[in-house]
Short mmCIF file of C-alpha atoms and ligand atoms in Angstrom, two decimals:
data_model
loop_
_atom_site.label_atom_id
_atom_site.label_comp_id
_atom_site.label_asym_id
_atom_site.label_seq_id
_atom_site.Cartn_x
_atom_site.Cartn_y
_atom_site.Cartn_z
CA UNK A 120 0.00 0.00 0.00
CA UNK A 121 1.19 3.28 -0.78
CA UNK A 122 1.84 6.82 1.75
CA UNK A 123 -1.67 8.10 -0.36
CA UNK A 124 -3.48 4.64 0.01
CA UNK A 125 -3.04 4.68 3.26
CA UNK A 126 -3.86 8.28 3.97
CA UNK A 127 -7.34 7.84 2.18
CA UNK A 128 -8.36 4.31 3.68
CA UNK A 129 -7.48 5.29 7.53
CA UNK A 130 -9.06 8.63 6.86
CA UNK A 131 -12.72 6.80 5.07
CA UNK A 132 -12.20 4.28 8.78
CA UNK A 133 -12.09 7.59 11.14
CA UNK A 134 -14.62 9.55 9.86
CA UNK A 135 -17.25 6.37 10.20
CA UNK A 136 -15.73 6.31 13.60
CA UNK A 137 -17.25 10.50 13.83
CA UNK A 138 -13.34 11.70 14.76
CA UNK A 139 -13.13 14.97 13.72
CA UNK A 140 -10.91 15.70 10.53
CA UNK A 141 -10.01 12.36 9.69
CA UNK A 142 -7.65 13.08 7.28
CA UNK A 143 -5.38 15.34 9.22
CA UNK A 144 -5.66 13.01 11.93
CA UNK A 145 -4.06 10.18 10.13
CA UNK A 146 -1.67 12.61 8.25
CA UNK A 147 -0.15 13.28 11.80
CA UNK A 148 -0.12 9.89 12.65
CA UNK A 149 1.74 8.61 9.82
CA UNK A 150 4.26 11.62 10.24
CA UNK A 151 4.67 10.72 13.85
CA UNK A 152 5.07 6.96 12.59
CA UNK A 153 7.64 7.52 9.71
CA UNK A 154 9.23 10.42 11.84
CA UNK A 155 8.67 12.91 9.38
CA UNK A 156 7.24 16.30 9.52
CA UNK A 157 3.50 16.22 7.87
CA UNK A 158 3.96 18.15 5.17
CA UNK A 159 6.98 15.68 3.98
CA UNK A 160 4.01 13.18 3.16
CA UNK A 161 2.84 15.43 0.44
CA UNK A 162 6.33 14.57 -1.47
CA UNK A 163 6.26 10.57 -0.45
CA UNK A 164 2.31 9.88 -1.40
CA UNK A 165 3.88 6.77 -3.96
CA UNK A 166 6.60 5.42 -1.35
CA UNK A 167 5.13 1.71 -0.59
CA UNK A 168 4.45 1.23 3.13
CA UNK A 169 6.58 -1.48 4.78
CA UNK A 170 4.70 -4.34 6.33
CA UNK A 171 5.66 -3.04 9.50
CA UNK A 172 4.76 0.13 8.82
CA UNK A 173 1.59 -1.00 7.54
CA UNK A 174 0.83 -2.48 10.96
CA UNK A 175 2.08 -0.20 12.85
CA UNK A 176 0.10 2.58 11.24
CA UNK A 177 -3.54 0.51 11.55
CA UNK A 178 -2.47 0.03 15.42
CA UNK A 179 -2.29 3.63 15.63
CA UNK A 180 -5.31 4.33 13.59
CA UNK A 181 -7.50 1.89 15.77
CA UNK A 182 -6.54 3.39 18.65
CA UNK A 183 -7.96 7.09 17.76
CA UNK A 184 -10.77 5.10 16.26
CA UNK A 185 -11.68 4.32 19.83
CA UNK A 186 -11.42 8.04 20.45
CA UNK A 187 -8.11 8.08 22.01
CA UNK A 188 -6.87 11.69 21.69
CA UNK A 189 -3.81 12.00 18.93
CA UNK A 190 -1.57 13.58 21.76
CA UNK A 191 -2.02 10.34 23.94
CA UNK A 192 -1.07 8.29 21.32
CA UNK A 193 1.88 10.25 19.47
CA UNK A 194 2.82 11.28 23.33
CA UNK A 195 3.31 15.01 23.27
CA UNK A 196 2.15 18.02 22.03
CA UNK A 197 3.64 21.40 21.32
CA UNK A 198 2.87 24.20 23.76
CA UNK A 199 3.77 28.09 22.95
CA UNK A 200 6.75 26.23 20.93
CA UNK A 201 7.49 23.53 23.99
CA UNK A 202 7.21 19.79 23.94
CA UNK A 203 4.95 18.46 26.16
CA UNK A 204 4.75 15.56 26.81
CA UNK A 205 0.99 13.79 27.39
CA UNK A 206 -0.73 11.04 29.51
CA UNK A 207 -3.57 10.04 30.86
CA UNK A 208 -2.99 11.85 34.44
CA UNK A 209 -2.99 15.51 32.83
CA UNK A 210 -5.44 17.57 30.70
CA UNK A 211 -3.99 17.71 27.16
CA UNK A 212 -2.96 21.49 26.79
CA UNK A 213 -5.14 23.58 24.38
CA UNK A 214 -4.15 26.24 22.03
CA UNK A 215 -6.08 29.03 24.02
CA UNK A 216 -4.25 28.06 27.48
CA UNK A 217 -1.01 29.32 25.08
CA UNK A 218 -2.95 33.01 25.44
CA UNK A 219 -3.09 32.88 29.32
CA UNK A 220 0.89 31.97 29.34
CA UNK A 221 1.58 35.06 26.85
CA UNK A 222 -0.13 37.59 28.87
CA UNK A 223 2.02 36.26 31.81
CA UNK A 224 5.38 36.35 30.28
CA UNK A 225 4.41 39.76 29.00
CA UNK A 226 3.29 40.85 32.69
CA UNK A 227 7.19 39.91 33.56
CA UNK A 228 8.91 41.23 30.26
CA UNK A 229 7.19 44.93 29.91
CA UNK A 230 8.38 48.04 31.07
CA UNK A 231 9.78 47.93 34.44
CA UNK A 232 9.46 44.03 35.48
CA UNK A 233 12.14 43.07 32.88
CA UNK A 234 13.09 39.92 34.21
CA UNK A 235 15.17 38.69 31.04
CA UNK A 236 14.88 38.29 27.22
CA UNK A 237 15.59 34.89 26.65
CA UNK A 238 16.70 35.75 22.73
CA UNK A 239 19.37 38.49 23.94
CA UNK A 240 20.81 36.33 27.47
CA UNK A 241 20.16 39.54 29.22
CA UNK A 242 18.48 39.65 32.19
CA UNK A 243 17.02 42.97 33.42
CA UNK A 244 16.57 43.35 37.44
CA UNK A 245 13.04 43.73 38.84
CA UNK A 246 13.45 47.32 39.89
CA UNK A 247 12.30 46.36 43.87
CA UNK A 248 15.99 43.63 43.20
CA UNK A 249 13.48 40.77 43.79
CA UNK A 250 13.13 37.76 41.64
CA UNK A 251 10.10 37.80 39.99
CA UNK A 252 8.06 35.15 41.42
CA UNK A 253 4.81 33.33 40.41
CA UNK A 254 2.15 30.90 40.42
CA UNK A 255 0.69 28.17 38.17
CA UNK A 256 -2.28 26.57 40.43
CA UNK A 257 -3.03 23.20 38.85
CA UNK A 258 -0.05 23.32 36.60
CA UNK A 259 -1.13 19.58 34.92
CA UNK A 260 1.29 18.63 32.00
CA UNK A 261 3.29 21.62 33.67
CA UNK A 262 2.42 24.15 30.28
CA UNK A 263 2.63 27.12 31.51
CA UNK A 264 5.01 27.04 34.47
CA UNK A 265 7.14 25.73 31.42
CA UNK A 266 6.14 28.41 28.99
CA UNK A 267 6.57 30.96 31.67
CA UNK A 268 10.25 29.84 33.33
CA UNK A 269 11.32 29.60 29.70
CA UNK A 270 10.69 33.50 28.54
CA UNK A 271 11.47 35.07 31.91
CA UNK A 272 14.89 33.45 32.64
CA UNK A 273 14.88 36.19 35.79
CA UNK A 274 12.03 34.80 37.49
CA UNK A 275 11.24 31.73 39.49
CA UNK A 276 8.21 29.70 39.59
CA UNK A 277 6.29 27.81 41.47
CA UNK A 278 3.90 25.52 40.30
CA UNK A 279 1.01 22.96 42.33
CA UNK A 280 -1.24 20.50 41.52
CA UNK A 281 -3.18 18.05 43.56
CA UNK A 282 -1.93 15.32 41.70
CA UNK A 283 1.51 13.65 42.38
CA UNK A 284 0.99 12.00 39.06
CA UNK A 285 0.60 15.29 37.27
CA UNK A 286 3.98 16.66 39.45
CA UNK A 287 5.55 13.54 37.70
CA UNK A 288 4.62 14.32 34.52
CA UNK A 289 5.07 18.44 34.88
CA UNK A 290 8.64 17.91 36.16
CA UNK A 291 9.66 15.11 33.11
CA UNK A 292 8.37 18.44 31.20
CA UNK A 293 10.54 20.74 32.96
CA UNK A 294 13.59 18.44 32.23
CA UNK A 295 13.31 18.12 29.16
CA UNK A 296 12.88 22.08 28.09
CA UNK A 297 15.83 22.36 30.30
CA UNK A 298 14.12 25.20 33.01
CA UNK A 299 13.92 22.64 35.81
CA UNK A 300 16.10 23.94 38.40
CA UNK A 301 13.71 27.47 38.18
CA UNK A 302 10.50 25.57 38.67
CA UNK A 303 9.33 24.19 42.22
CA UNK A 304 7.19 21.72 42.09
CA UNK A 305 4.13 21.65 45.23
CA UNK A 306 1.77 18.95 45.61
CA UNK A 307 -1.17 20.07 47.90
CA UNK A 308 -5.08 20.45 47.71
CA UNK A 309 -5.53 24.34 47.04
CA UNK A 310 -3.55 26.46 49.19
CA UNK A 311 -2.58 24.59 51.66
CA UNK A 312 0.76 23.70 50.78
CA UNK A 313 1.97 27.37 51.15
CA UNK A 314 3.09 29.42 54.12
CA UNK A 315 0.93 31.89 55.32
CA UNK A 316 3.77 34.79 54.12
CA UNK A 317 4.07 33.61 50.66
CA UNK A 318 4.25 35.99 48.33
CA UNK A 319 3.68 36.30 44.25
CA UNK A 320 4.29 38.58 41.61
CA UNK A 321 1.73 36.54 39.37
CA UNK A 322 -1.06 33.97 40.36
CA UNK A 323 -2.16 32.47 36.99
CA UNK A 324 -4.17 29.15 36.61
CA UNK A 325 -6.29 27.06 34.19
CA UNK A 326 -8.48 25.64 36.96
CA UNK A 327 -10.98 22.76 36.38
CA UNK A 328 -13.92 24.76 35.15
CA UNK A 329 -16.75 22.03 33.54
CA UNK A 330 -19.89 21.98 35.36
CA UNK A 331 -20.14 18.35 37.06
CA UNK A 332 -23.01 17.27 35.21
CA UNK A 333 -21.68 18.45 31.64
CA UNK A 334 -18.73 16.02 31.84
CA UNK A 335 -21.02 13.42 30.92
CA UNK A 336 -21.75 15.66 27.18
CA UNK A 337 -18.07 16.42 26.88
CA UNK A 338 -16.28 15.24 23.54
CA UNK A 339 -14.99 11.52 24.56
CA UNK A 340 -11.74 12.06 23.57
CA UNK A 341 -12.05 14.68 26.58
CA UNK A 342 -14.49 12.68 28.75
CA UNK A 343 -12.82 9.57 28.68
CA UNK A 344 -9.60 10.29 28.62
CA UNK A 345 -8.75 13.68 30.25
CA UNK A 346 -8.49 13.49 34.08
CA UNK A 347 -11.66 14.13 35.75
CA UNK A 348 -9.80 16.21 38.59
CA UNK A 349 -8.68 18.80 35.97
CA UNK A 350 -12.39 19.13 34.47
CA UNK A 351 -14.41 18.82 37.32
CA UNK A 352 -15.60 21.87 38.57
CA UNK A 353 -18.25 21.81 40.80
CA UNK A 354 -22.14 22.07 40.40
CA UNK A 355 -22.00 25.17 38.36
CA UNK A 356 -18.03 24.92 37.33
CA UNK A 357 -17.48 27.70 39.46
CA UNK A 358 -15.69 26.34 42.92
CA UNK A 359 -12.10 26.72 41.67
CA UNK A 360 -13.15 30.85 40.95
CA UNK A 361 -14.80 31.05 44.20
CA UNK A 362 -11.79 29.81 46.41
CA UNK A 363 -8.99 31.59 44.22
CA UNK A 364 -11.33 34.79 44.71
CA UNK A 365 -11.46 34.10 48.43
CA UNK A 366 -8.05 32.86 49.34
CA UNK A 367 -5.33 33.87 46.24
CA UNK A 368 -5.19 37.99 47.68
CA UNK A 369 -3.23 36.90 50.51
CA UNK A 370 -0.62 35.52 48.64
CA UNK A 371 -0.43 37.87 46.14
CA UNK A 372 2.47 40.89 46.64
CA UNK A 373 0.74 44.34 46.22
CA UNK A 374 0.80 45.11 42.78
CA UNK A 375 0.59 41.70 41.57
CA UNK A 376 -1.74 40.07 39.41
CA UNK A 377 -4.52 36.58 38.80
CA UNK A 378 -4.96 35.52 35.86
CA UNK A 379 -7.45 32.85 34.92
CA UNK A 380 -8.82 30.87 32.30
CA UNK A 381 -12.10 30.26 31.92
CA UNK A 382 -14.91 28.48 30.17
CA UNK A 383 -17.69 29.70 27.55
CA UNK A 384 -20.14 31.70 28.83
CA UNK A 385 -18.71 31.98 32.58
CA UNK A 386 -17.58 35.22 32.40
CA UNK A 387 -20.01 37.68 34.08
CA UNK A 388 -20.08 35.02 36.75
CA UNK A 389 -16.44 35.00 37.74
CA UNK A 390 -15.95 39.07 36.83
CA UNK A 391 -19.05 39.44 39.97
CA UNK A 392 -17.32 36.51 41.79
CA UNK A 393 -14.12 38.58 41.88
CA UNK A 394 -15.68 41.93 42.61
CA UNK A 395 -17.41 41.03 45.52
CA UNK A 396 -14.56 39.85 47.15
CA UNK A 397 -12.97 43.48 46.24
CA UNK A 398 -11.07 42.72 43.53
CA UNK A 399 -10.20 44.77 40.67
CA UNK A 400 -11.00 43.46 37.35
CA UNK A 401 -8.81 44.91 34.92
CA UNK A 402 -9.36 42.58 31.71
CA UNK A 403 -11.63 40.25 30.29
CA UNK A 404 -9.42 38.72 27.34
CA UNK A 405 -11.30 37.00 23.92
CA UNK A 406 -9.31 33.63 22.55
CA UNK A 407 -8.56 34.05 18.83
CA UNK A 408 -12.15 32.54 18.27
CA UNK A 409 -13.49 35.98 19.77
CA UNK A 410 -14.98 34.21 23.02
CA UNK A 411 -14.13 35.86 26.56
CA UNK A 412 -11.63 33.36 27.85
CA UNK A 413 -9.21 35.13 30.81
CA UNK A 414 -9.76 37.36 33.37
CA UNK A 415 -6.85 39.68 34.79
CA UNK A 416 -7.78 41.45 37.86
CA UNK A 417 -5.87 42.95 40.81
CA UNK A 418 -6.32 43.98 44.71
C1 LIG B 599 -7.73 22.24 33.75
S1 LIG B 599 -6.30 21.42 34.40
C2 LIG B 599 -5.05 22.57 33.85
C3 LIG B 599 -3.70 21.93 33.61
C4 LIG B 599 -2.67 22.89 32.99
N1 LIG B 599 -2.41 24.03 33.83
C5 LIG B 599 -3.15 23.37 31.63
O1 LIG B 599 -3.55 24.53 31.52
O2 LIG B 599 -3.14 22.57 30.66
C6 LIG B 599 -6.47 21.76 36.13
C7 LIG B 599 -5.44 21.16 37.06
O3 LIG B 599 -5.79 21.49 38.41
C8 LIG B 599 -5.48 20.41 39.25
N2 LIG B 599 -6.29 20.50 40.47
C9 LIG B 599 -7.58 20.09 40.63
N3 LIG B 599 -7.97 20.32 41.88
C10 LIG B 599 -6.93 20.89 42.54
C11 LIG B 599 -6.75 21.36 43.88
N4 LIG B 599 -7.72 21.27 44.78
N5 LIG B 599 -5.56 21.88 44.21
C12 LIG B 599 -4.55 21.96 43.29
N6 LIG B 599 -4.68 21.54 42.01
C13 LIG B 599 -5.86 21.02 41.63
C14 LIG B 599 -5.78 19.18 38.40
O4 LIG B 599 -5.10 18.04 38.88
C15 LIG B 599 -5.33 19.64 37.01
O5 LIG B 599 -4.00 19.25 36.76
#
């Protein structure tokens, strides 16, 4: 069988199966399988497939015909330009999270917090001669700790989940982009792991945000395969906004900053959420499919 016959019949077996762009889904497959980037097919479509490489290739293609997600199955994904790698103990990172982590490297890199440009090797001092410090809550896959220790080679990190098999994965991440040593790694439920005096430039987070009985409706590449601790988020998906509104000021330095993600149509909630416990709200940011998706706000 050729590269093409392949493509075509593993593509027509997908889209029976309802995954969603079938033929771009095996495309990356059989890149990831013949180590190749994607668009390298397009010059290979008569190149006979190996038996092996047959096999191997309907292996793969069964598996995201039983709605595995492609990251689980090639391993890793790419986040703000950073291998990730993927498993079943940490949401899969999404393309808008890559928005929150920007706004946070660019809270540490503008005028005045300069904490390093990691294209020049300089690093600028924080004009109060402290590090720059922050905050992923819930870091998963370890994304945007990652993302965020990476650009700002001035500031330190520290990043928490609940999950020790999330830490695992998040510090295997940290390794292997090489900003390990700036990253420390917290398990604990909420804030409990912290000292009462700790203090952060930044707060950011992608908390669990699905209302409990939408999980059920999710996608089941999602449902069935992302944890349920980093969906789950209460009745009304709200309980992770409530306690970071309640209990993230106090370990927050004075002009520092939250920044969350957020699901469709939450919002107004979280903006009144954060306002009644006398918060700021500076910004309401839209994803680049024009949907309200992060919330900056302030004390
Ligand atoms: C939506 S995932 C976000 C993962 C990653 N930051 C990202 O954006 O891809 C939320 C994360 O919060 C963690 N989490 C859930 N409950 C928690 C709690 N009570 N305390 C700390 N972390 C929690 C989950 O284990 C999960 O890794």
């Amino acid at each position: 069988m050729t590269v093409l016959e392949a493509i075509q019949k593993s593509a027509e077996f997908l889209g029976k199966k309802n995954v969603e762009s079938p033929r771009l889904q095996v495309e990356l497959l059989l890149a990831h399988l013949l180590k190749l980037p994607r668009m390298k097919l397009y010059l290979n479509f008569e190149r006979v497939l190996t038996a092996t490489e047959t096999d191997s290739l309907r292996e793969l293609v069964k598996r995201r015909g039983q709605r595995e997600p492609l990251q689980h199955i090639t391993g890793s994904t790419s986040f703000c330009g950073y291998e990730i790698a993927v498993n079943r103990h940490a949401l899969v990172p999404r393309p808008e999270t890559e928005l929150l982590a920007e706004l946070g490297w660019q809270f540490f890199n503008r005028e005045g917090r300069r904490v390093g440009d990691p294209n020049s090797g300089t690093a600028t001092r924080h004009p109060s001669q402290d590090i720059p410090t922050a905050l992923d809550f819930g870091t998963g896959t370890g994304c945007i700790a990652i993302a965020l220790a990476a650009k700002c080679p001035g500031a330190k990190i520290t990043a928490i989940d609940v999950s020790t098999d999330a830490l695992a994965l998040a510090k295997e991440n940290a390794a292997r982009n090489k900003v390990a040593e700036r990253i420390e790694f917290l398990q604990g439920d909420g804030f409990t792991a912290f000292a009462a005096d700790s203090k952060f430039d930044l707060i950011m987070s992608n908390p669990p945000y699905i209302p409990t009985a939408e999980i059920e409706t999710l996608q089941t590449e999602v449902r069935d395969f992302d944890p349920r601790a980093a969906l789950d988020g209460g009745a009304d998906g709200l309980d992770f906004y409530r306690m970071l509104a309640a209990q993230a000021k106090q370990f927050l330095k004075p002009d520092g900053k939250i920044m969350l993600e957020f699901g469709d149509g939450q919002a107004d909630a979280i903006k009144r959420i954060f306002e009644n416990e006398k918060w700021i709200v500076e910004a309401v940011k839209e994803d680049y499919s024009q949907r309200e998706r992060i919330l900056t706000a302030k004390i």
